[in-house]
XYZ file of C-alpha atoms in Angstrom:
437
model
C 84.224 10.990 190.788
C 83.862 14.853 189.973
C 87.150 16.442 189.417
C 87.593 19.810 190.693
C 86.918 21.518 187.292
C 83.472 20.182 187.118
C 82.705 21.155 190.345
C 83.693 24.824 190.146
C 81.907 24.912 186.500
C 79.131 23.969 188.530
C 79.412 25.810 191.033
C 79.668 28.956 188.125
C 76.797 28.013 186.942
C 74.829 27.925 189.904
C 76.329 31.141 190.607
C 75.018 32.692 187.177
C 71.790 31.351 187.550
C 71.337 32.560 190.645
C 72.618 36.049 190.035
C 70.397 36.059 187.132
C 66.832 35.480 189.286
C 67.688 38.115 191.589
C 68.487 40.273 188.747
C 65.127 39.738 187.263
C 63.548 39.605 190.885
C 64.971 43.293 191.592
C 63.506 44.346 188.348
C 59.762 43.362 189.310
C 59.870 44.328 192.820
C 61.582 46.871 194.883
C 61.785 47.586 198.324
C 61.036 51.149 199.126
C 62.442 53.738 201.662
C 59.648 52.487 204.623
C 60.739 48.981 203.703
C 58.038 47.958 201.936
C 58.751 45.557 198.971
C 56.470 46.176 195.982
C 56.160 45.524 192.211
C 57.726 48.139 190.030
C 55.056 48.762 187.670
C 52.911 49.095 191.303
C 54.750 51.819 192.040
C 54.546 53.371 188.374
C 51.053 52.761 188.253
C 50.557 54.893 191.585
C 52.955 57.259 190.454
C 51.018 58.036 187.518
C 47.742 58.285 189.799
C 48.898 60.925 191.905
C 49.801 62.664 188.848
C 46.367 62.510 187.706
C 45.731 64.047 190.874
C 48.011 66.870 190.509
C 50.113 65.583 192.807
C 54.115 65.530 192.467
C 54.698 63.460 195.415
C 54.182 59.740 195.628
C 53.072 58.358 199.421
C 53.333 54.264 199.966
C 49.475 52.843 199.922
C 50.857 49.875 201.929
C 48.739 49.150 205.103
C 51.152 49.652 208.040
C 49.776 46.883 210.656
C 51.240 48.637 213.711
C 49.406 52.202 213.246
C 46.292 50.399 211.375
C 46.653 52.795 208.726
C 48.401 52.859 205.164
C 51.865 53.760 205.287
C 51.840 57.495 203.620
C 55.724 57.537 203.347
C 56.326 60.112 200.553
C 58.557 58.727 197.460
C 59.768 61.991 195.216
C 60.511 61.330 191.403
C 64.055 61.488 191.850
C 64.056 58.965 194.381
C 61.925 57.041 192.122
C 64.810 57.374 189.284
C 67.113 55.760 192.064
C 64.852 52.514 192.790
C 63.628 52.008 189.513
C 64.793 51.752 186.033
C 62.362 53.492 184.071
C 61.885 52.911 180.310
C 62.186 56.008 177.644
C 58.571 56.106 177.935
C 57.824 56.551 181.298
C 60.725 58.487 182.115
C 59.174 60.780 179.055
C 55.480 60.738 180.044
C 56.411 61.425 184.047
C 58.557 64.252 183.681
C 56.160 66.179 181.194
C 53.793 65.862 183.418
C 55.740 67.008 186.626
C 57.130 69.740 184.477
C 53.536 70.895 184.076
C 52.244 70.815 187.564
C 54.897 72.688 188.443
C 54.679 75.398 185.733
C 51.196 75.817 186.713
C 51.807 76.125 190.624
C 54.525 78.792 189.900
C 53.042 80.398 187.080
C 49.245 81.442 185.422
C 49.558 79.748 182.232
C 46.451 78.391 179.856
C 46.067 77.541 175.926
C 45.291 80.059 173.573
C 42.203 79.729 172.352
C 43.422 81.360 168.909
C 46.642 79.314 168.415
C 46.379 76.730 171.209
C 49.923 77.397 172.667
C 50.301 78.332 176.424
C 50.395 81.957 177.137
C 51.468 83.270 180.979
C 48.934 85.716 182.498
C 51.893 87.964 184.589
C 49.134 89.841 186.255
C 46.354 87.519 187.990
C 44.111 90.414 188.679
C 43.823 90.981 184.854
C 41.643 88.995 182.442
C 42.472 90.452 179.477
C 45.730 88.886 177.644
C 47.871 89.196 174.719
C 49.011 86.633 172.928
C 52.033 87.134 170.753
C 51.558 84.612 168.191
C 48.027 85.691 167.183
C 49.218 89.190 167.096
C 51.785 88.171 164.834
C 49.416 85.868 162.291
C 47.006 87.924 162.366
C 49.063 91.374 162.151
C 46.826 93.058 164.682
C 46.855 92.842 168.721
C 44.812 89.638 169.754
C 43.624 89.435 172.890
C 41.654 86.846 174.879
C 39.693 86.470 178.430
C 41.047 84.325 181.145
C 37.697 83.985 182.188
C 35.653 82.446 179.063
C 38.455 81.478 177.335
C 37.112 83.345 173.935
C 38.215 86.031 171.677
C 38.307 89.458 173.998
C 35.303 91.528 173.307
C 35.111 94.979 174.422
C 37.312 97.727 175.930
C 41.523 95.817 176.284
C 41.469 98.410 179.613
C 38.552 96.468 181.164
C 39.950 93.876 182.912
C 37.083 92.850 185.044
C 34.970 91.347 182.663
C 34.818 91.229 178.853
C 32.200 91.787 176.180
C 31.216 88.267 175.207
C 27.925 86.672 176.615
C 28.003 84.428 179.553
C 31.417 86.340 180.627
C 31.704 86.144 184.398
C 29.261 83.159 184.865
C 30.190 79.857 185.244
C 28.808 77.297 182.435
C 26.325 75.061 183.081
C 27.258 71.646 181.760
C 24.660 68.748 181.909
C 25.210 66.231 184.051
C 24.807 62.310 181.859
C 23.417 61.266 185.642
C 20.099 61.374 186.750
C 19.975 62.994 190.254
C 17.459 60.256 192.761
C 14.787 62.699 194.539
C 14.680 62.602 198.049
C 11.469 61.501 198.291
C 11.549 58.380 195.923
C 15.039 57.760 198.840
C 12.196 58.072 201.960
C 9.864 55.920 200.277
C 11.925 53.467 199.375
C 13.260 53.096 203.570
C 9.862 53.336 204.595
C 8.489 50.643 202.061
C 11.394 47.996 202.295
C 14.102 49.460 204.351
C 14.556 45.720 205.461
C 15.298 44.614 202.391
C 18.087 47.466 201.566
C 21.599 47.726 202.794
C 22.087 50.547 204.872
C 23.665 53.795 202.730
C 25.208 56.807 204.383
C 24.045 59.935 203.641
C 26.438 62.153 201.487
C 28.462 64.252 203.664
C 31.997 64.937 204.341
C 32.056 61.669 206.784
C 31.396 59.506 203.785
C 34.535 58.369 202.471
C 33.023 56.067 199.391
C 36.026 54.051 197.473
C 36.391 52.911 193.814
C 39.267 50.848 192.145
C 39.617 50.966 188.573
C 42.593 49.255 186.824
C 43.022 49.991 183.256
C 45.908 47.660 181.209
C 46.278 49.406 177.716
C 49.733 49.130 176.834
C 51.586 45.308 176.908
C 54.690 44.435 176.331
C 53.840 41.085 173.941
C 49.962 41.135 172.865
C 48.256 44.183 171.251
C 47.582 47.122 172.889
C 43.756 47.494 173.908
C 43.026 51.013 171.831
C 39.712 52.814 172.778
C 40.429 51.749 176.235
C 41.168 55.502 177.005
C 37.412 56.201 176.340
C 36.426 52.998 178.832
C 38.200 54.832 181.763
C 37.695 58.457 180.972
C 33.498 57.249 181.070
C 33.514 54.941 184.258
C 35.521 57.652 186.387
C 32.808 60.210 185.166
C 30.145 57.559 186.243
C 31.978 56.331 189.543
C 32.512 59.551 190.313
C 29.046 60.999 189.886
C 27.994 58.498 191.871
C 30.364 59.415 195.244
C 33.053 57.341 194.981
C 36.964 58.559 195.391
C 38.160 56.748 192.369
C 41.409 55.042 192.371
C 42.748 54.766 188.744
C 45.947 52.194 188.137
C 47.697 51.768 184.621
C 49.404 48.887 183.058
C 49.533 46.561 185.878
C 51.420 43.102 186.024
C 49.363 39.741 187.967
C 51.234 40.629 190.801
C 50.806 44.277 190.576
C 46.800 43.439 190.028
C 47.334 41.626 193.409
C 49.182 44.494 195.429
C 46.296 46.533 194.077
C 43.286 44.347 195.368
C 45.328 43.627 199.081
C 46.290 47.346 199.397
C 42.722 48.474 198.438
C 41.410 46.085 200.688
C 43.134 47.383 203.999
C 42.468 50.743 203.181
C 40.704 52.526 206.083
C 38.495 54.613 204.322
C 36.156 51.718 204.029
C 35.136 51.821 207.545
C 33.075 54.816 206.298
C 31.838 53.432 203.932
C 28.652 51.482 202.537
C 30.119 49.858 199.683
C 32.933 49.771 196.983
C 33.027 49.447 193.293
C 36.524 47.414 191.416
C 36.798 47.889 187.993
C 39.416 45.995 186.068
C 39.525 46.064 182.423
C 42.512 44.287 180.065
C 42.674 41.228 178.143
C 42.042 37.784 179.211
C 41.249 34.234 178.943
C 39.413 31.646 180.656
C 42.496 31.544 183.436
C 41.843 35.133 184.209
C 43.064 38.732 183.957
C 45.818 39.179 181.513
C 49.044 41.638 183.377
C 51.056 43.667 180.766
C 53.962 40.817 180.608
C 54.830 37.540 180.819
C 56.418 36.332 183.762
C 60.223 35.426 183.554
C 59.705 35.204 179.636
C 58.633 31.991 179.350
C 55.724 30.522 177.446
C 54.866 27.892 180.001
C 53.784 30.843 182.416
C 52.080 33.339 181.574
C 51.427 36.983 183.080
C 47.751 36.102 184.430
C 45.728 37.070 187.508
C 43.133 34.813 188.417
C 39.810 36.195 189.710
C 39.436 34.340 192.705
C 41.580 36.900 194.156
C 39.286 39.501 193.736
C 36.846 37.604 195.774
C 39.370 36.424 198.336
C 41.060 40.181 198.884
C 37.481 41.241 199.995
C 35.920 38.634 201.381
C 34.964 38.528 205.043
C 37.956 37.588 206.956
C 40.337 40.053 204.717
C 38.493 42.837 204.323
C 37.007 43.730 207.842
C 35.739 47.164 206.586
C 33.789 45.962 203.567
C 32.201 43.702 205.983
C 28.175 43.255 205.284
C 28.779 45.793 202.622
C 28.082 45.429 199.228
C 30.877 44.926 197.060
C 30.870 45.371 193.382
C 33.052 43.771 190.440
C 33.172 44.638 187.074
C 35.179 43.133 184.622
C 36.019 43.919 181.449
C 37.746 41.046 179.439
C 37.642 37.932 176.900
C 37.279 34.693 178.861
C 38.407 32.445 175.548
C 38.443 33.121 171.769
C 35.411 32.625 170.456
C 34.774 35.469 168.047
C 31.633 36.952 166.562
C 31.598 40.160 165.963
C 34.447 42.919 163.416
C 35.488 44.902 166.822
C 38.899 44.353 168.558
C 38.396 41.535 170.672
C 40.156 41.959 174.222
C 41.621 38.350 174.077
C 44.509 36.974 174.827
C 38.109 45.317 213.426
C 34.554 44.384 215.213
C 32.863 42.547 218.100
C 32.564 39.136 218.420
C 29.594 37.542 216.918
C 28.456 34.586 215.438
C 29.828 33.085 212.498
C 29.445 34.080 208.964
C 30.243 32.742 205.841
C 33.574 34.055 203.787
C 32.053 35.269 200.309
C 29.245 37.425 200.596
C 27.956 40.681 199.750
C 29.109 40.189 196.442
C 27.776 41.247 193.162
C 29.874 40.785 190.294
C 29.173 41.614 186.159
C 31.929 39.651 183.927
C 32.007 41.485 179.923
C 31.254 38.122 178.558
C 30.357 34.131 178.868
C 32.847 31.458 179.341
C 35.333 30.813 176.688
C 33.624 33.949 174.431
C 35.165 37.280 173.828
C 34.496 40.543 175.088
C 34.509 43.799 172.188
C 36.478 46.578 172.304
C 35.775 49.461 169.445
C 38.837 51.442 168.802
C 36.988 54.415 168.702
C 34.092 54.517 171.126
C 35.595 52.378 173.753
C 33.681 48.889 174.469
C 30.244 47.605 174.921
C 30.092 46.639 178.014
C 31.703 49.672 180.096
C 29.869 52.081 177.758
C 26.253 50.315 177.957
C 26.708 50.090 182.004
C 27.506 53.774 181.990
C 24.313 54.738 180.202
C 22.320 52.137 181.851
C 23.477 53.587 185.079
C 23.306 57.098 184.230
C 19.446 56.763 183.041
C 18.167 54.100 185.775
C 20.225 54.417 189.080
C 18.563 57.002 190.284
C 15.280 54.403 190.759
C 16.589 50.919 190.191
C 18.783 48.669 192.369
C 22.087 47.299 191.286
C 20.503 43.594 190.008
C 17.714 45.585 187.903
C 20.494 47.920 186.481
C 22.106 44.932 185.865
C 19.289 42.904 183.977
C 19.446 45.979 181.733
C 22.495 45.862 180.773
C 21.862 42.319 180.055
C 18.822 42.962 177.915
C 20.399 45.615 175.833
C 23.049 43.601 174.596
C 20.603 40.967 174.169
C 19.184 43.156 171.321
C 22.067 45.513 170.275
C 24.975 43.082 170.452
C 23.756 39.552 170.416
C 27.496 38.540 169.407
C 28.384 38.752 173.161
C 26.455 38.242 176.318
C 27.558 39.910 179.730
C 27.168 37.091 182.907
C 26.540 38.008 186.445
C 28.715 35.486 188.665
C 29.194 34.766 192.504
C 26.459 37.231 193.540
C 25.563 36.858 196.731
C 23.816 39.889 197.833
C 21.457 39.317 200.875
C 19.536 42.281 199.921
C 18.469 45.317 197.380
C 21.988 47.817 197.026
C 20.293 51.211 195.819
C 23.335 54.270 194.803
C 20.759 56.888 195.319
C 22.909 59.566 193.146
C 22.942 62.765 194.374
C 21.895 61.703 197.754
């Protein structure tokens, strides 16, 4: 029989364990101020987005069922600090960049263009400024324009405009993406507008969305460097193209999954014609790597599988995607078989008849089974760089597939180490981006 010391050593230990999973529970999840429970690095990672979108406030993206709308309920840093123990380096990275939002809303500062450091403009209606440090290296009074960002030129009393040419006028900057003319658009609906899903017109009533998560830093394999220049080129391209993008960093499996079900209730879609997802990280032929292994443990790893892209957007989940193209790209190894010197990224409507679950898919995976996908440290990788140029050259006049075959054939010649694979694509029809248009 158990004596009593055996069963309250038990009993201890039970109690230990048990305090220990909810320890570790509260640490990947929290429940904020609406009540909605979400992973941490979730919340970081949307923190970090509205940064990027000079916002200081963060708003809950989870879809509130009862008003058929996401939730909205603003989350400030501080109460952030409360929920969520932050690590050096967020804490760091978060708070320089809410110190400079609001430094910029309360006062006119910009770089140098003589020293780089930030000089205050104390009177707005002035565009000629002094900066202290130049004046003081260069033992004479240095003065640049607010307005074209060069060396002043001209009289220091003229504040309108300065001496240097182009002063006054905004630049000109060409734009990588090849504008589709309206009348290659007409033809194209005339010739086979029955064989071409139905794309809104831009205006303000088109409310196009794009989800791009980007895993760079991890807590136990190598970081993915050069994936700065992967994102930085695919929000230029999504963007170009007339899509809101949504950019996530350093997401976990289950913070990959609160991405895909939040971004699949979001109610912009019903304006929509279609919506891009983006994920880039490492992988292997289970899936999606997140940024950490879950509970520590070898036997389970930190790994979204990519069936749930498919079943987040698929018909019965993702009502406002419905007969809309939907388009995947991944980034990521699918095994280890090298071949090349890069970094490899290892490790609501009416009632109608019925329809099937997947469809209106079209989806571009980096790589083959069991090969890897290459990352260059400097230029970013193949694949997201080749589908940027392909797109920015050809989508004005090809048709996702055809852009697609491209992409295929170029690596067929310029990287024949790796081979990009087009899987569960079932689009009924042609899905034209018509940029510009």
């Amino acid at each position: 029989m158990e004596t009593e010391i055996e069963k309250l050593d038990f009993s201890i230990g039970f109690m230990y364990v048990l305090h220990k999973v909810f320890k570790y529970i509260s640490l990947l999840s929290v429940a904020l101020p609406c009540g909605h429970r979400m992973p941490t690095d979730y919340v970081v990672a949307w923190f970090k987005c509205y940064l990027k979108q000079k916002k200081t406030e963060f708003s809950c993206p989870r879809f509130n069922e009862v008003h058929g709308k996401s939730c909205g309920q603003k989350l400030s840093y501080q109460e952030l600090c409360q929920l969520i123990p932050l690590t050096d380096k967020q804490r760091e990275f978060l708070e320089e960049n809410l110190a400079a939002l609001v430094a910029r809303r309360l006062f006119d500062f910009k770089a140098c263009p003589g020293c780089q450091s930030h000089v205050e403009r104390r009177d707005r209606s002035n565009l000629c400024v002094n900066c202290i440090i130049c004046t003081a290296n260069l033992k004479r009074n240095y003065y640049f324009c607010w307005s074209c960002h060069r060396e002043w030129k001209g009289p220091a009393n003229n504040s309108v405009q300065c001496g240097n040419t182009g002063c006054g006028q905004r630049a000109r900057t060409s734009d990588p993406l090849i504008a589709c003319k309206p009348e290659f658009k007409m033809k194209m609906l005339r010739e086979k507008g029955d064989d071409i899903y139905p794309i809104k017109d831009k205006s303000n009533d088109r409310k196009r969305l794009a989800l791009l998560i980007n895993n760079v830093e991890f807590k136990n394999l190598e970081d993915r460097t050069g994936a700065d220049k992967d994102e930085l080129s695919m929000e230029v391209l999504l963007k170009g193209l007339g899509y809101t993008v949504i950019t996530l960093r350093d997401l976990s499996a289950q913070g990959m999954l609160s991405a895909m079900r939040d971004f699949a209730q979001r109610e912009e879609h019903t304006e929509s014609d279609s919506c891009f997802v983006v994920l880039m990280s490492h992988g292997d032929a289970s899936g999606i790597s997140g940024v950490f292994d879950s509970f520590d443990s070898e036997d389970e790893e930190d790994i979204f599988p990519t069936d749930e892209i498919f079943n987040c957007l698929n018909t019965p989940n993702c009502a406002g995607l419905r007969d809309k193209p939907k388009i995947i790209l991944i980034q990521a190894c699918r095994g280890d078989k090298e071949g090349s010197v890069d970094v490899p990224d290892a490790v609501p409507r009416r009632n109608r008849g019925k329809e099937h679950r997947e469809k209106d898919f079209c989806c571009l995976r980096s790589c083959t089974p069991d090969t890897v996908s290459y990352r260059n440290q400097e230029s970013g990788s193949h694949f997201i760089q080749d589908i940027v140029e392909i797109f920015n050259q050809h989508a004005h006049q090809d048709h996702i597939e055809k852009l697609f075959r491209k992409v295929l054939k170029k690596f067929k010649i310029m990287h024949p180490d790796q081979m990009p694979c087009k899987e569960r694509t079932t689009l009924s029809k042609r899905f034209f981006l018509f940029p510009g248009l």
